[in-house]
Coordinates of C-alpha atoms and ligand atoms in Angstrom, one line a residue:
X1071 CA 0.0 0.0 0.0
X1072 CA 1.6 3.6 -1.0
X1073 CA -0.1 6.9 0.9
X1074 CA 0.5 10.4 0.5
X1075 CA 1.4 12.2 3.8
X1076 CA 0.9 16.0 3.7
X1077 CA 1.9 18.1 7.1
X1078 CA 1.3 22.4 6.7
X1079 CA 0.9 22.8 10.6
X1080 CA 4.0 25.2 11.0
X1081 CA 6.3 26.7 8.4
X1082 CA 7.1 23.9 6.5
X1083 CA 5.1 22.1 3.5
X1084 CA 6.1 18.6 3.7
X1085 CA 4.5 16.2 1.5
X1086 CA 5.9 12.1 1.5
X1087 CA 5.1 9.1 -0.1
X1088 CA 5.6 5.7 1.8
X1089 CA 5.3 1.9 0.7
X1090 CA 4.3 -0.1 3.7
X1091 CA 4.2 -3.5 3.9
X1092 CA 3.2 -3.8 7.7
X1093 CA 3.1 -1.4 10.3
X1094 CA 6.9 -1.5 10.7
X1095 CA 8.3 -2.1 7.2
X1096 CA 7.8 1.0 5.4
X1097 CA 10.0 2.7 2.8
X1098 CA 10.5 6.5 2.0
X1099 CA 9.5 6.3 -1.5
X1100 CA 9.7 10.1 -2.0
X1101 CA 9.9 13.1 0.7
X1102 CA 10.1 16.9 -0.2
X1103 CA 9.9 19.9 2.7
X1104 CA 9.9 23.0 1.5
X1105 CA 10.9 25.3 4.7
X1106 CA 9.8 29.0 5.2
X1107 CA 13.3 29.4 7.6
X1108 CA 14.3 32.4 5.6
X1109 CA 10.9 34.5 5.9
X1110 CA 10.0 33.3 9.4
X1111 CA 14.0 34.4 10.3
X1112 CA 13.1 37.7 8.7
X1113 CA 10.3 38.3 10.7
X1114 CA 11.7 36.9 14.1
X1115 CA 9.2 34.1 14.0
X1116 CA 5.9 32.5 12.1
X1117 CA 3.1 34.7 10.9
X1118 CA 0.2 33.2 10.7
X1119 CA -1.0 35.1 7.9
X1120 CA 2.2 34.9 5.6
X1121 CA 2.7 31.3 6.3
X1122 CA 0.0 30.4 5.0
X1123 CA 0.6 32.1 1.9
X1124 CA 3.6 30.2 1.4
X1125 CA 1.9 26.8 2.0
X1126 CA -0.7 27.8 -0.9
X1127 CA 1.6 28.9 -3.4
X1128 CA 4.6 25.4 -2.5
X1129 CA 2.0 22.9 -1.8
X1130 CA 1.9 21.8 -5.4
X1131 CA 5.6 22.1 -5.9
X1132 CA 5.9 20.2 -2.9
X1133 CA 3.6 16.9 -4.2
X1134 CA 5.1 17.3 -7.8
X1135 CA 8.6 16.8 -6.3
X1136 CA 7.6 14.1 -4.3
X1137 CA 5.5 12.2 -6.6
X1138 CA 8.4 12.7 -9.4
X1139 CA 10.9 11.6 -6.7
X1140 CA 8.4 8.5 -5.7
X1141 CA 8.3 7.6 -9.6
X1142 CA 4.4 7.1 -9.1
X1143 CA 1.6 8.7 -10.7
X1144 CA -1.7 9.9 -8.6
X1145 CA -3.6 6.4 -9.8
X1146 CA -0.8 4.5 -7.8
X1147 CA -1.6 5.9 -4.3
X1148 CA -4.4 4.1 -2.2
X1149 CA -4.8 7.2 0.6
X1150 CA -4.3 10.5 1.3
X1151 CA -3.2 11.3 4.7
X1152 CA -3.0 15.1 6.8
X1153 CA -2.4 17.3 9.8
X1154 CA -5.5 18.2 11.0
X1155 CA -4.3 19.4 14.4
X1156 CA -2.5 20.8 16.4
X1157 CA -0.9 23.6 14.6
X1158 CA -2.1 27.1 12.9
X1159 CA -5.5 27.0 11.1
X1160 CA -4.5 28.9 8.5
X1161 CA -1.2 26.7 7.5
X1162 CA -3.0 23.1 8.1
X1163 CA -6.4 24.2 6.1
X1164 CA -3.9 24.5 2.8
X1165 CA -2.8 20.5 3.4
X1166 CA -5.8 19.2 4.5
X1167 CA -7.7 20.5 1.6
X1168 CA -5.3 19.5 -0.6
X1169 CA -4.9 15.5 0.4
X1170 CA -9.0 16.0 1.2
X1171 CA -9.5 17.2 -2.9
X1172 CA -7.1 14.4 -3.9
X1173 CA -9.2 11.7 -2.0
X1174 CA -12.0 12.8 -3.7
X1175 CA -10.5 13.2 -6.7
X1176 CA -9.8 9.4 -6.8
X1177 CA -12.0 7.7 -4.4
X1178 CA -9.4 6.7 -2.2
X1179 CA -9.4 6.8 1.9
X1180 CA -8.5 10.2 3.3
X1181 CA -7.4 10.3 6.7
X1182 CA -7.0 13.3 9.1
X1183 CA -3.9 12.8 11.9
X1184 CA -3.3 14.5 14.9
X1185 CA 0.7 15.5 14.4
X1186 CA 2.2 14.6 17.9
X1187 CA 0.6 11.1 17.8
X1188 CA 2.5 11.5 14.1
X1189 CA 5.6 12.3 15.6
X1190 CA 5.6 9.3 18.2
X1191 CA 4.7 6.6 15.5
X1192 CA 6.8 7.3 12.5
X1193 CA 9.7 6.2 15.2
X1194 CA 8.1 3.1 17.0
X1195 CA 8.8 -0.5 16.3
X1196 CA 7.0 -3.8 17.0
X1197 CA 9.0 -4.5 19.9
X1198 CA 9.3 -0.8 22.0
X1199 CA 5.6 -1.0 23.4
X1200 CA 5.1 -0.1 26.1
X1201 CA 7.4 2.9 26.2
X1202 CA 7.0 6.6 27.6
X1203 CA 7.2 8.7 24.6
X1204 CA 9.1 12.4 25.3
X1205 CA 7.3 14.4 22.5
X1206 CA 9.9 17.8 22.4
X1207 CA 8.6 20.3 20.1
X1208 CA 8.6 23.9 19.2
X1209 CA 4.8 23.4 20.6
X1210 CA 5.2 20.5 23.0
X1211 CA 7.1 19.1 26.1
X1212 CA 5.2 16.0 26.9
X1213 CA 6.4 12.4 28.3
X1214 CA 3.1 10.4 27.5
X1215 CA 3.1 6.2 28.8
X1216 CA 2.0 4.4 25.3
X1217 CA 0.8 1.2 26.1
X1218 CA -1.0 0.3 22.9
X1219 CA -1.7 1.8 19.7
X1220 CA -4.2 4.8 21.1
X1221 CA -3.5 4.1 24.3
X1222 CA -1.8 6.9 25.5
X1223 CA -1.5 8.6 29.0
X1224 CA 0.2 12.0 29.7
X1225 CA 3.0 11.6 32.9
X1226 CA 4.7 15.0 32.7
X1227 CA 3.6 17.8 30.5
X1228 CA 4.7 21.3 30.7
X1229 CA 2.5 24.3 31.8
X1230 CA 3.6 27.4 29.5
X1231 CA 6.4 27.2 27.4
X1232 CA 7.6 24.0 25.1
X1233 CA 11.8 23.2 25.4
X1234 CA 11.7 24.5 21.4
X1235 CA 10.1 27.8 22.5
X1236 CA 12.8 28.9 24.6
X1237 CA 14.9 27.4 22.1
X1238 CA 13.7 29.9 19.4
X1239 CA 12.9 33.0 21.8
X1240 CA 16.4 32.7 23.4
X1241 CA 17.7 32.4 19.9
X1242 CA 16.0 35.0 18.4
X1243 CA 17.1 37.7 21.4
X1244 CA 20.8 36.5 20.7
X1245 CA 20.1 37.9 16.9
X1246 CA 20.7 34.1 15.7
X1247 CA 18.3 32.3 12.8
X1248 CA 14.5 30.5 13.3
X1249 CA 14.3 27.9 13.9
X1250 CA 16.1 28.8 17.2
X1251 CA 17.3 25.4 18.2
X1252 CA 20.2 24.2 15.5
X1253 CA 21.9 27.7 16.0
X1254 CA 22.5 27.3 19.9
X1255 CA 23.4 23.9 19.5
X1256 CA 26.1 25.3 16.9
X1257 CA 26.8 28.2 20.0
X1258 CA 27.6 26.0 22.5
X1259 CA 29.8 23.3 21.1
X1260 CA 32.4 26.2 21.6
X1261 CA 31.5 26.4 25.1
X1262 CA 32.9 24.6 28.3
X1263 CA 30.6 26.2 30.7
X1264 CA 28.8 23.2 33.3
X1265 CA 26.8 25.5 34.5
X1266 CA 23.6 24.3 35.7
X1267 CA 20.3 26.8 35.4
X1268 CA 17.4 26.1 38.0
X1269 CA 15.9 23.6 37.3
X1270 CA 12.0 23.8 36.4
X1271 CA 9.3 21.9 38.9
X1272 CA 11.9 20.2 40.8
X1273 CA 10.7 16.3 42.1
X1274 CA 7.6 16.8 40.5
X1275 CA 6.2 15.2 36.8
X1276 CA 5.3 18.3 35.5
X1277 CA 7.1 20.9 33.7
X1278 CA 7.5 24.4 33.2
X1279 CA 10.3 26.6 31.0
X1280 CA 9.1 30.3 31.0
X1281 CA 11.5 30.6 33.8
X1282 CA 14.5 28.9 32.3
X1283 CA 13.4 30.7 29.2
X1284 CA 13.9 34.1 31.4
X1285 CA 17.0 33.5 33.5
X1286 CA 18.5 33.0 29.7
X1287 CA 17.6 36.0 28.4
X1288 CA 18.4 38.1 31.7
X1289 CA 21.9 36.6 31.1
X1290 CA 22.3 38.1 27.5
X1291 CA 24.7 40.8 27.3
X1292 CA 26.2 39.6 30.9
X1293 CA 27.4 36.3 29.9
X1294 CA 28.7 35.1 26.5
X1295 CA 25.9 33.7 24.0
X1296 CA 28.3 30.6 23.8
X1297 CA 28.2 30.1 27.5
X1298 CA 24.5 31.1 28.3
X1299 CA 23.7 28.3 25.3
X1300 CA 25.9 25.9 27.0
X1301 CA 24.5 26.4 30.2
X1302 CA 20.1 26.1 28.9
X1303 CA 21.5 22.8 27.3
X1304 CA 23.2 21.3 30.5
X1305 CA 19.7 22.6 32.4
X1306 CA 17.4 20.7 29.7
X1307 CA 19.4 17.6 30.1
X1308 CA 19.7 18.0 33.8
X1309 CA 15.9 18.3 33.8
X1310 CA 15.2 15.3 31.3
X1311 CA 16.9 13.5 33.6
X1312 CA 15.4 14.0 36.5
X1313 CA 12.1 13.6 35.1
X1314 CA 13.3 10.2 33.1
X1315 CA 14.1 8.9 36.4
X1316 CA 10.8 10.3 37.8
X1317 CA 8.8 8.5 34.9
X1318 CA 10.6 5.2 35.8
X1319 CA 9.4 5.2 39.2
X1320 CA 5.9 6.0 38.7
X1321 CA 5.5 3.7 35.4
X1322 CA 7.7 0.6 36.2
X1323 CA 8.6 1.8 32.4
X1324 CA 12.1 1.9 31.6
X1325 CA 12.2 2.2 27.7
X1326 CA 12.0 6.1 26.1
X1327 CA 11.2 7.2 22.7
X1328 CA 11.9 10.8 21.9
X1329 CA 10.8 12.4 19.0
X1330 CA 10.2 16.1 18.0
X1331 CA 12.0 19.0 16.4
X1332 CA 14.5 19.1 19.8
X1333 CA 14.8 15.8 19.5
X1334 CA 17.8 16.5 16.3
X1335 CA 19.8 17.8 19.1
X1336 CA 22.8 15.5 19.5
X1337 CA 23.7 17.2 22.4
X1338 CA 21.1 15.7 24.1
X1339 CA 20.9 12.3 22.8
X1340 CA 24.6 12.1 23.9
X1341 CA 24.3 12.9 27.1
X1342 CA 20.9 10.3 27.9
X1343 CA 23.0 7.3 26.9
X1344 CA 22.5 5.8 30.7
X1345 CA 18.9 5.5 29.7
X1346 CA 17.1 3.6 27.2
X1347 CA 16.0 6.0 24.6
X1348 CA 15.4 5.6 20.9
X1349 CA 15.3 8.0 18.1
X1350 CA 13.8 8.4 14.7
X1351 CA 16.4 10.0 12.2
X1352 CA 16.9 13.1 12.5
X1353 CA 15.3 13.9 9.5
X1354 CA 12.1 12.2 10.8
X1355 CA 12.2 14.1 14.4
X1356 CA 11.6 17.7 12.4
X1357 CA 8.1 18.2 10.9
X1358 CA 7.4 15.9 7.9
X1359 CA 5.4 13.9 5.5
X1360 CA 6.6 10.8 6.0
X1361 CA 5.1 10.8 9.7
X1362 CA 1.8 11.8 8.6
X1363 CA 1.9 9.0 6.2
X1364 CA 3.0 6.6 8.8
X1365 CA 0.3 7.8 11.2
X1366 CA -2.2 7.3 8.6
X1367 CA -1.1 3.9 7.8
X1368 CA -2.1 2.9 11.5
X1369 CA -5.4 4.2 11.3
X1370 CA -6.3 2.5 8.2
X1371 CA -4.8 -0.5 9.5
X1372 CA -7.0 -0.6 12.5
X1373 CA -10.2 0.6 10.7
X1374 CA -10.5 3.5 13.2
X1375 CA -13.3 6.2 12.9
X1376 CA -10.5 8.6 11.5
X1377 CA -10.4 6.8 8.0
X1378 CA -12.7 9.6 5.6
X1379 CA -13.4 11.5 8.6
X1380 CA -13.9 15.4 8.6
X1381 CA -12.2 17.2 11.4
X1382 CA -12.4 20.6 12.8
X1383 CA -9.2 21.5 11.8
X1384 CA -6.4 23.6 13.6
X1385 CA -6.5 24.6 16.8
X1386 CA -4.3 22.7 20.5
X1387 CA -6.6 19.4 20.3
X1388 CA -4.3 17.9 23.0
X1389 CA -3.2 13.8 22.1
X1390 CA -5.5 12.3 24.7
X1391 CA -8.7 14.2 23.6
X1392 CA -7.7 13.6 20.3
X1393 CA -7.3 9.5 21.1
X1394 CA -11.2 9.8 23.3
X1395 CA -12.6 10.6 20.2
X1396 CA -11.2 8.0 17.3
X1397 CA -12.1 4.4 18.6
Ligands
KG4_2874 O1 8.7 19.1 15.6 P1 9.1 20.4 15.0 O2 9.8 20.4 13.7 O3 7.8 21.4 14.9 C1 6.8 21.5 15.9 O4 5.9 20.6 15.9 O5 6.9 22.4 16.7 O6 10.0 21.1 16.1 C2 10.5 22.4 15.9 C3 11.3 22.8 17.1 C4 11.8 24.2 17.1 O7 11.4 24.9 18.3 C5 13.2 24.1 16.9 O8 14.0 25.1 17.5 C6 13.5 22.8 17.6 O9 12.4 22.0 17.2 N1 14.8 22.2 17.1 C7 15.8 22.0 17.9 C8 16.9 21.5 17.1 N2 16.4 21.3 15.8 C9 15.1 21.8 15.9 N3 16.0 22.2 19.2 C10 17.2 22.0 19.7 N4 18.3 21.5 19.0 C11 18.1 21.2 17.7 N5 19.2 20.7 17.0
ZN2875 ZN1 6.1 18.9 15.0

């Protein structure tokens, strides 16, 4: 079975193509992303409004790259798979509609996914389950216990910002690029610093950032960049850790997925080796299409009510709303 993932719910227009055999042996047939880096730098962030301009105008340059790259023609794929939520309105309506028009076009499934479950199952394998899932985004912080295939249950979430926020607002106060978090990784390989931050919600399983986020950006200007990089990287991992072992006690659980854009930092996957965590490639943590496609494949798979269903799209639909709703 080939289907067509199409993610718009940020900046990038990512459209992929994936042959699955089962759930776990899938191939990357064709995957294109066309980034809006260089506007959204310009502008110190997404706007709403623009970016959803740029989705309209490289959605079809997106799908003719991958479909040319896939070697397929439209006849070939049986589904059509998109965000629907979380993420801006404005950006997801432009994929939905388009893998929704497409389904319709040739009577094939369409099927609405929720991108964090997206992110969490392009990186699973038959034998992870169960696992807590550390979902590290530009939107989310969340360590979720997966038992089962939509059976999901939240552990530690944070309460304002997500680790990519500060990421991208600390980033963007230092005059560096957007996204914020591949330019202070760069920074602080040429620091030594071990300086530790405080660290948010001590001995508790929840989270909270806007005042890491702050002591960074009250250190601008005192400190160097490379040093007050250094020192939000050794406080995230510190954190991680302490919530890892936290997640342990309370679960029994001792194997970790992480996936999401902060995922891609190697910093952090180097220094979690004592734990057991696993890692989709880092060109699967960033948004794609290939996880949309991936996500889709399990709905179809299990005949849930999300195969041809039409979703209120855009808004924070949260994963274990989203999973109340699709049995
Ligand atoms: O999953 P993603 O591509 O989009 C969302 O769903 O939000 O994640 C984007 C986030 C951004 O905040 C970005 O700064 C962060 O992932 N990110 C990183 C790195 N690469 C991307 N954060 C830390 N280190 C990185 N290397
Ligand atoms: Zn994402």
């Amino acid at each position: 079975m080939k289907l067509l993932g199409i993610d718009c719910s940020c900046d990038d227009t990512s459209v992929a193509i994936v042959e699955f055999d089962n759930l776990y042996d899938w191939r990357i047939l064709g995957d294109v992303r066309i980034g809006q880096e260089s506007i959204s730098t310009m502008h110190g962030g997404v706007i709403p409004e623009v970016s959803s301009r740029l989705h309209l105008k490289n959605i079809q340059t997106a799908f003719d790259q991958a479909m040319q790259q896939a070697n397929v023609s439209i006849n070939d794929i049986d589904g059509f798979c998109a965000t629907f939520a979380p993420g801006l309105l404005s950006s997801l309506v432009i994929g939905y509609n388009f893998a929704f028009t497409l389904s319709k076009i040739t009577s094939k499934p369409f099927v609405p996914c929720h991108h964090i479950e997206s992110h969490l199952l392009v990186a699973v394998n038959a034998y992870i389950w169960p696992f807590i899932a550390i979902i590290v985004s530009g939107g989310h912080s969340i360590m979720l216990l997966c038992k089962a295939f939509g059976d999901y249950e939240i552990i530690c979430e944070s309460l304002d910002d997500a680790i990519g926020e500060v990421f991208d607002k600390v980033a963007r106060a230092m005059g560096l690029g957007f996204p914020g978090g591949p330019y202070i990784e760069q920074l602080a390989k040429q620091s030594n610093s071990n300086q530790l931050l405080t660290l948010p919600c001590r001995n508790q399983l929840r989270w909270s950032f806007s005042g890491l986020k702050t002591q960074c950006l009250r250190m601008i200007g005192n400190e160097s960049n490379e040093d007050i990089c250094m020192a939000l990287q050794n406080t995230i991992v510190a954190s991680m850790k302490e919530k890892m072992r936290l997640c342990i006690e309370k679960t029994g659980v001792n194997r970790f997925l992480m996936c999401g854009g902060v995922a891609s930092n190697m910093f952090l996957r180097e220094s979690l080796k004592e734990f057991n965590v696993q890692y989709p490639a880092k060109n699967l943590c960033v948004d794609n299409g290939v996880m949309i496609a991936v996500s889709g494949f399990y709905h179809l798979f299990h005949k849930t009510s999300m195969v041809n269903k039409l979703c209120d799209v855009g808004g924070r639909l949260s994963l274990t709303e989203f999973i109340k709703n699709f049995k």
